[in-house]
PDB file of C-alpha atoms in Angstrom:
ATOM      1  CA  MET A 295      78.510  33.393 -28.795  1.00 71.00           C
ATOM      2  CA  ARG A 296      78.267  30.580 -30.971  1.00 73.00           C
ATOM      3  CA  VAL A 297      79.274  27.952 -27.975  1.00 76.00           C
ATOM      4  CA  LEU A 298      76.500  29.979 -25.770  1.00 73.00           C
ATOM      5  CA  GLY A 299      73.954  29.767 -27.992  1.00 76.00           C
ATOM      6  CA  GLU A 300      75.224  25.961 -28.380  1.00 79.00           C
ATOM      7  CA  GLN A 301      75.237  25.429 -24.811  1.00 77.00           C
ATOM      8  CA  THR A 302      71.500  27.101 -24.413  1.00 79.00           C
ATOM      9  CA  ALA A 303      69.515  25.056 -27.073  1.00 76.00           C
ATOM     10  CA  ALA A 304      71.269  21.522 -25.437  1.00 76.00           C
ATOM     11  CA  ARG A 305      69.416  23.454 -22.138  1.00 76.00           C
ATOM     12  CA  VAL A 306      66.354  23.486 -23.558  1.00 73.00           C
ATOM     13  CA  TYR A 307      66.589  20.626 -25.536  1.00 75.00           C
ATOM     14  CA  ARG A 308      67.056  18.827 -22.161  1.00 71.00           C
ATOM     15  CA  SER A 309      64.860  20.376 -19.925  1.00 64.00           C
ATOM     16  CA  GLN A 310      62.128  19.355 -22.249  1.00 64.00           C
ATOM     17  CA  SER A 311      62.355  15.959 -22.340  1.00 60.00           C
ATOM     18  CA  ARG A 312      62.324  16.343 -18.488  1.00 57.00           C
ATOM     19  CA  ARG A 313      58.907  17.301 -18.970  1.00 55.00           C
ATOM     20  CA  GLN A 314      57.613  14.679 -21.119  1.00 54.00           C
ATOM     21  CA  ALA A 315      59.474  12.239 -18.872  1.00 49.00           C
ATOM     22  CA  HIS A 316      57.026  13.676 -15.966  1.00 53.00           C
ATOM     23  CA  ARG A 317      53.681  14.424 -18.501  1.00 57.00           C
ATOM     24  CA  SER A 318      50.750  12.442 -17.131  1.00 63.00           C
ATOM     25  CA  ARG A 319      49.856   9.851 -18.802  1.00 69.00           C
ATOM     26  CA  LEU A 320      46.298  11.099 -18.454  1.00 74.00           C
ATOM     27  CA  THR A 321      46.101  12.719 -22.476  1.00 83.00           C
ATOM     28  CA  GLY A 322      43.284  15.364 -23.240  1.00 84.00           C
ATOM     29  CA  ARG A 323      41.809  12.708 -24.623  1.00 88.00           C
ATOM     30  CA  ALA A 324      41.339  10.647 -21.965  1.00 87.00           C
ATOM     31  CA  ALA A 325      40.510  13.301 -20.280  1.00 88.00           C
ATOM     32  CA  PHE A 326      37.266  13.541 -22.253  1.00 91.00           C
ATOM     33  CA  LEU A 327      36.642  10.127 -22.789  1.00 92.00           C
ATOM     34  CA  ALA A 328      36.446   9.705 -18.550  1.00 91.00           C
ATOM     35  CA  LEU A 329      34.686  12.435 -18.711  1.00 92.00           C
ATOM     36  CA  VAL A 330      31.919  11.824 -21.856  1.00 94.00           C
ATOM     37  CA  LEU A 331      31.591   7.422 -19.597  1.00 94.00           C
ATOM     38  CA  CYS A 332      31.210   9.524 -16.086  1.00 93.00           C
ATOM     39  CA  THR A 333      28.026  11.279 -17.728  1.00 94.00           C
ATOM     40  CA  LEU A 334      26.251   8.559 -19.423  1.00 92.00           C
ATOM     41  CA  VAL A 335      26.487   6.501 -16.138  1.00 91.00           C
ATOM     42  CA  VAL A 336      25.025   9.427 -14.465  1.00 90.00           C
ATOM     43  CA  ALA A 337      22.567  10.102 -16.990  1.00 91.00           C
ATOM     44  CA  LEU A 338      21.440   6.224 -17.652  1.00 90.00           C
ATOM     45  CA  ALA A 339      21.183   5.438 -13.968  1.00 90.00           C
ATOM     46  CA  TYR A 340      18.000   7.680 -13.252  1.00 91.00           C
ATOM     47  CA  PRO A 341      16.381   5.687 -16.095  1.00 91.00           C
ATOM     48  CA  MET A 342      17.824   1.760 -15.585  1.00 92.00           C
ATOM     49  CA  ARG A 343      17.036   2.287 -11.536  1.00 92.00           C
ATOM     50  CA  GLN A 344      13.361   3.004 -13.537  1.00 94.00           C
ATOM     51  CA  TYR A 345      13.732   0.245 -15.829  1.00 94.00           C
ATOM     52  CA  VAL A 346      14.048  -2.134 -13.430  1.00 93.00           C
ATOM     53  CA  SER A 347      11.526  -0.846 -10.866  1.00 94.00           C
ATOM     54  CA  GLN A 348       9.023  -1.327 -13.691  1.00 95.00           C
ATOM     55  CA  GLN A 349       9.942  -4.695 -14.296  1.00 95.00           C
ATOM     56  CA  GLY A 350       8.886  -5.546 -11.002  1.00 94.00           C
ATOM     57  CA  ASP A 351       5.909  -4.242 -11.024  1.00 95.00           C
ATOM     58  CA  ILE A 352       5.363  -5.873 -14.299  1.00 96.00           C
ATOM     59  CA  ALA A 353       6.370  -9.176 -12.322  1.00 96.00           C
ATOM     60  CA  ASP A 354       4.185  -8.321  -9.725  1.00 96.00           C
ATOM     61  CA  GLN A 355       0.853  -7.752 -11.806  1.00 97.00           C
ATOM     62  CA  GLN A 356       1.700 -11.167 -14.298  1.00 97.00           C
ATOM     63  CA  ARG A 357       1.787 -12.457 -10.928  1.00 97.00           C
ATOM     64  CA  THR A 358      -2.163 -11.033  -9.762  1.00 97.00           C
ATOM     65  CA  ALA A 359      -2.754 -11.784 -13.136  1.00 97.00           C
ATOM     66  CA  ARG A 360      -2.407 -15.753 -12.508  1.00 97.00           C
ATOM     67  CA  ASP A 361      -3.731 -15.799  -9.328  1.00 97.00           C
ATOM     68  CA  ALA A 362      -6.443 -13.892 -10.950  1.00 97.00           C
ATOM     69  CA  LYS A 363      -7.390 -16.500 -13.499  1.00 97.00           C
ATOM     70  CA  LYS A 364      -7.337 -19.646 -11.365  1.00 97.00           C
ATOM     71  CA  GLN A 365      -9.823 -17.785  -8.917  1.00 97.00           C
ATOM     72  CA  VAL A 366     -12.426 -17.529 -12.258  1.00 97.00           C
ATOM     73  CA  GLU A 367     -11.690 -20.698 -13.021  1.00 97.00           C
ATOM     74  CA  THR A 368     -12.511 -21.894  -9.122  1.00 96.00           C
ATOM     75  CA  LEU A 369     -15.166 -19.871  -9.877  1.00 97.00           C
ATOM     76  CA  ARG A 370     -16.800 -21.274 -13.074  1.00 96.00           C
ATOM     77  CA  ASP A 371     -16.185 -24.654 -11.298  1.00 95.00           C
ATOM     78  CA  GLU A 372     -18.297 -23.824  -8.926  1.00 94.00           C
ATOM     79  CA  LYS A 373     -20.187 -22.641 -10.873  1.00 95.00           C
ATOM     80  CA  ALA A 374     -20.628 -25.447 -13.058  1.00 94.00           C
ATOM     81  CA  ARG A 375     -21.222 -27.543  -9.855  1.00 94.00           C
ATOM     82  CA  LEU A 376     -24.154 -25.233  -8.693  1.00 93.00           C
ATOM     83  CA  GLN A 377     -26.202 -26.130 -11.617  1.00 95.00           C
ATOM     84  CA  ASP A 378     -26.587 -29.586 -11.043  1.00 94.00           C
ATOM     85  CA  ASP A 379     -29.275 -30.539  -8.505  1.00 93.00           C
ATOM     86  CA  ALA A 380     -28.266 -32.972  -7.209  1.00 93.00           C
ATOM     87  CA  TYR A 381     -25.222 -30.986  -6.207  1.00 94.00           C
ATOM     88  CA  VAL A 382     -27.133 -28.711  -4.676  1.00 92.00           C
ATOM     89  CA  GLU A 383     -29.636 -31.127  -2.769  1.00 92.00           C
ATOM     90  CA  ARG A 384     -26.253 -32.287  -1.093  1.00 92.00           C
ATOM     91  CA  LEU A 385     -25.252 -28.798   0.366  1.00 91.00           C
ATOM     92  CA  ALA A 386     -28.529 -28.246   1.042  1.00 90.00           C
ATOM     93  CA  ARG A 387     -28.862 -31.350   3.984  1.00 89.00           C
ATOM     94  CA  GLU A 388     -25.116 -31.153   4.469  1.00 88.00           C
ATOM     95  CA  ARG A 389     -25.011 -27.512   5.093  1.00 88.00           C
ATOM     96  CA  LEU A 390     -28.349 -26.412   6.094  1.00 87.00           C
ATOM     97  CA  HIS A 391     -29.973 -29.698   7.457  1.00 86.00           C
ATOM     98  CA  PHE A 392     -32.605 -29.755   5.040  1.00 90.00           C
ATOM     99  CA  VAL A 393     -34.672 -33.004   4.605  1.00 90.00           C
ATOM    100  CA  MET A 394     -37.380 -33.876   1.799  1.00 89.00           C
ATOM    101  CA  PRO A 395     -40.494 -34.171   2.592  1.00 91.00           C
ATOM    102  CA  GLY A 396     -41.204 -37.037   4.840  1.00 91.00           C
ATOM    103  CA  GLU A 397     -38.181 -37.993   5.893  1.00 90.00           C
ATOM    104  CA  LYS A 398     -37.474 -37.654   9.915  1.00 88.00           C
ATOM    105  CA  GLY A 399     -34.607 -35.021  10.125  1.00 86.00           C
ATOM    106  CA  TYR A 400     -32.269 -36.106  13.630  1.00 85.00           C
ATOM    107  CA  THR A 401     -29.268 -34.000  15.151  1.00 81.00           C
ATOM    108  CA  MET A 402     -26.948 -35.574  17.416  1.00 79.00           C
ATOM    109  CA  ASN A 403     -24.885 -33.866  19.118  1.00 77.00           C
ATOM    110  CA  ALA A 404     -21.327 -35.487  20.070  1.00 75.00           C
ATOM    111  CA  PRO A 405     -20.399 -35.715  23.780  1.00 72.00           C
ATOM    112  CA  THR A 406     -17.575 -33.876  23.118  1.00 73.00           C
ATOM    113  CA  ALA A 407     -18.554 -31.357  22.063  1.00 63.00           C
ATOM    114  CA  VAL A 408     -21.604 -31.069  25.147  1.00 56.00           C
ATOM    115  CA  LYS A 409     -17.941 -30.779  27.145  1.00 61.00           C
ATOM    116  CA  HIS A 410     -17.234 -28.144  24.902  1.00 57.00           C
ATOM    117  CA  GLU A 411     -19.526 -26.298  24.952  1.00 53.00           C
ATOM    118  CA  GLU A 412     -19.976 -26.257  28.410  1.00 54.00           C
ATOM    119  CA  GLN A 413     -16.714 -25.050  28.715  1.00 58.00           C
ATOM    120  CA  ALA A 414     -16.871 -21.999  26.694  1.00 55.00           C
ATOM    121  CA  VAL A 415     -18.993 -19.760  28.992  1.00 56.00           C
ATOM    122  CA  GLY A 416     -16.919 -16.698  28.093  1.00 60.00           C
ATOM    123  CA  PRO A 417     -18.114 -12.880  26.091  1.00 64.00           C
ATOM    124  CA  ALA A 418     -18.508 -15.246  23.042  1.00 69.00           C
ATOM    125  CA  SER A 419     -20.955 -16.756  24.687  1.00 73.00           C
ATOM    126  CA  ARG A 420     -23.051 -14.529  26.186  1.00 81.00           C
ATOM    127  CA  PRO A 421     -25.472 -11.142  24.761  1.00 85.00           C
ATOM    128  CA  TRP A 422     -23.603  -8.503  24.043  1.00 84.00           C
ATOM    129  CA  TYR A 423     -25.717  -6.539  26.701  1.00 83.00           C
ATOM    130  CA  ALA A 424     -24.471  -8.991  29.499  1.00 84.00           C
ATOM    131  CA  ASN A 425     -20.942  -8.163  28.475  1.00 84.00           C
ATOM    132  CA  MET A 426     -21.942  -4.861  28.312  1.00 84.00           C
ATOM    133  CA  MET A 427     -23.103  -4.697  31.781  1.00 83.00           C
ATOM    134  CA  ASP A 428     -20.333  -6.885  32.959  1.00 84.00           C
ATOM    135  CA  ASP A 429     -17.243  -3.785  32.010  1.00 84.00           C
ATOM    136  CA  VAL A 430     -19.053  -0.859  33.054  1.00 84.00           C
ATOM    137  CA  ASP A 431     -19.770  -3.075  36.932  1.00 83.00           C
ATOM    138  CA  HIS A 432     -15.548  -3.791  36.427  1.00 83.00           C
ATOM    139  CA  ALA A 433     -15.074  -0.127  35.311  1.00 83.00           C
ATOM    140  CA  ASP A 434     -16.811   1.294  38.249  1.00 68.00           C
ATOM    141  CA  ALA A 435     -14.904  -0.973  40.716  1.00 71.00           C
ATOM    142  CA  ALA A 436     -11.909   0.044  39.811  1.00 64.00           C
ATOM    143  CA  ALA A 437     -13.130   3.783  40.404  1.00 60.00           C
ATOM    144  CA  ALA A 438     -13.987   2.448  43.938  1.00 57.00           C
ATOM    145  CA  PRO A 439     -12.379   4.975  47.238  1.00 58.00           C
ATOM    146  CA  GLY A 440     -10.033   2.417  48.311  1.00 54.00           C
ATOM    147  CA  THR A 441      -8.484   1.573  44.814  1.00 51.00           C
ATOM    148  CA  ALA A 442      -8.050   4.995  43.053  1.00 49.00           C
ATOM    149  CA  THR A 443      -4.492   6.558  43.564  1.00 48.00           C
ATOM    150  CA  GLY A 444      -4.665  10.656  43.104  1.00 45.00           C
ATOM    151  CA  ALA A 445      -3.760  13.441  45.291  1.00 45.00           C
ATOM    152  CA  GLY A 446      -7.441  13.672  47.088  1.00 46.00           C
ATOM    153  CA  THR A 447      -7.259  10.135  48.856  1.00 46.00           C
ATOM    154  CA  GLY A 448      -4.152  10.125  49.739  1.00 44.00           C
ATOM    155  CA  ALA A 449      -5.022  13.445  52.233  1.00 44.00           C
ATOM    156  CA  ALA A 450      -8.494  11.931  53.067  1.00 43.00           C
ATOM    157  CA  LYS A 451      -6.831   8.607  54.489  1.00 45.00           C
ATOM    158  CA  ALA A 452      -3.767  10.437  56.033  1.00 45.00           C
ATOM    159  CA  GLY A 453      -6.674  12.122  57.774  1.00 44.00           C
ATOM    160  CA  ALA A 454      -8.776   9.464  58.231  1.00 45.00           C
ATOM    161  CA  LYS A 455      -5.890   7.497  60.074  1.00 46.00           C
ATOM    162  CA  ASN A 456      -5.486   9.858  62.885  1.00 42.00           C
TER     163      ASN A 456
END
């Protein structure tokens, strides 16, 4: 009986050593650690995405603020120049063709400008009502019986041929 007990004990010891050899290297602690890390990654993914998006928005707003400051500086410079009477007088002479009392103003047309004006006979150089009437005339011409295509005109053409 003693021999039988020793043989049984030897079999149990061999089966336990085989189980330990086949045991995976992933222990319970390692599985729990992996689960915690995955949970942290999932939990932090959305806030990180929001953070990156907000950083982009902040950069855009800072760029807009820099552009606005540049524009303000430009407008301040223009305002300071407009305080000078000589600058305002020069602008009035150049842009509005003003002359001082006692001076004579002359306007010269360049020969190339006259050629361009002659060539520019189009809708932009005519009054709006003339353009509108031309559009109405063209609409009537497009709806003329000879140019329209439809079921009624096809039958009328067939009747006219017979």
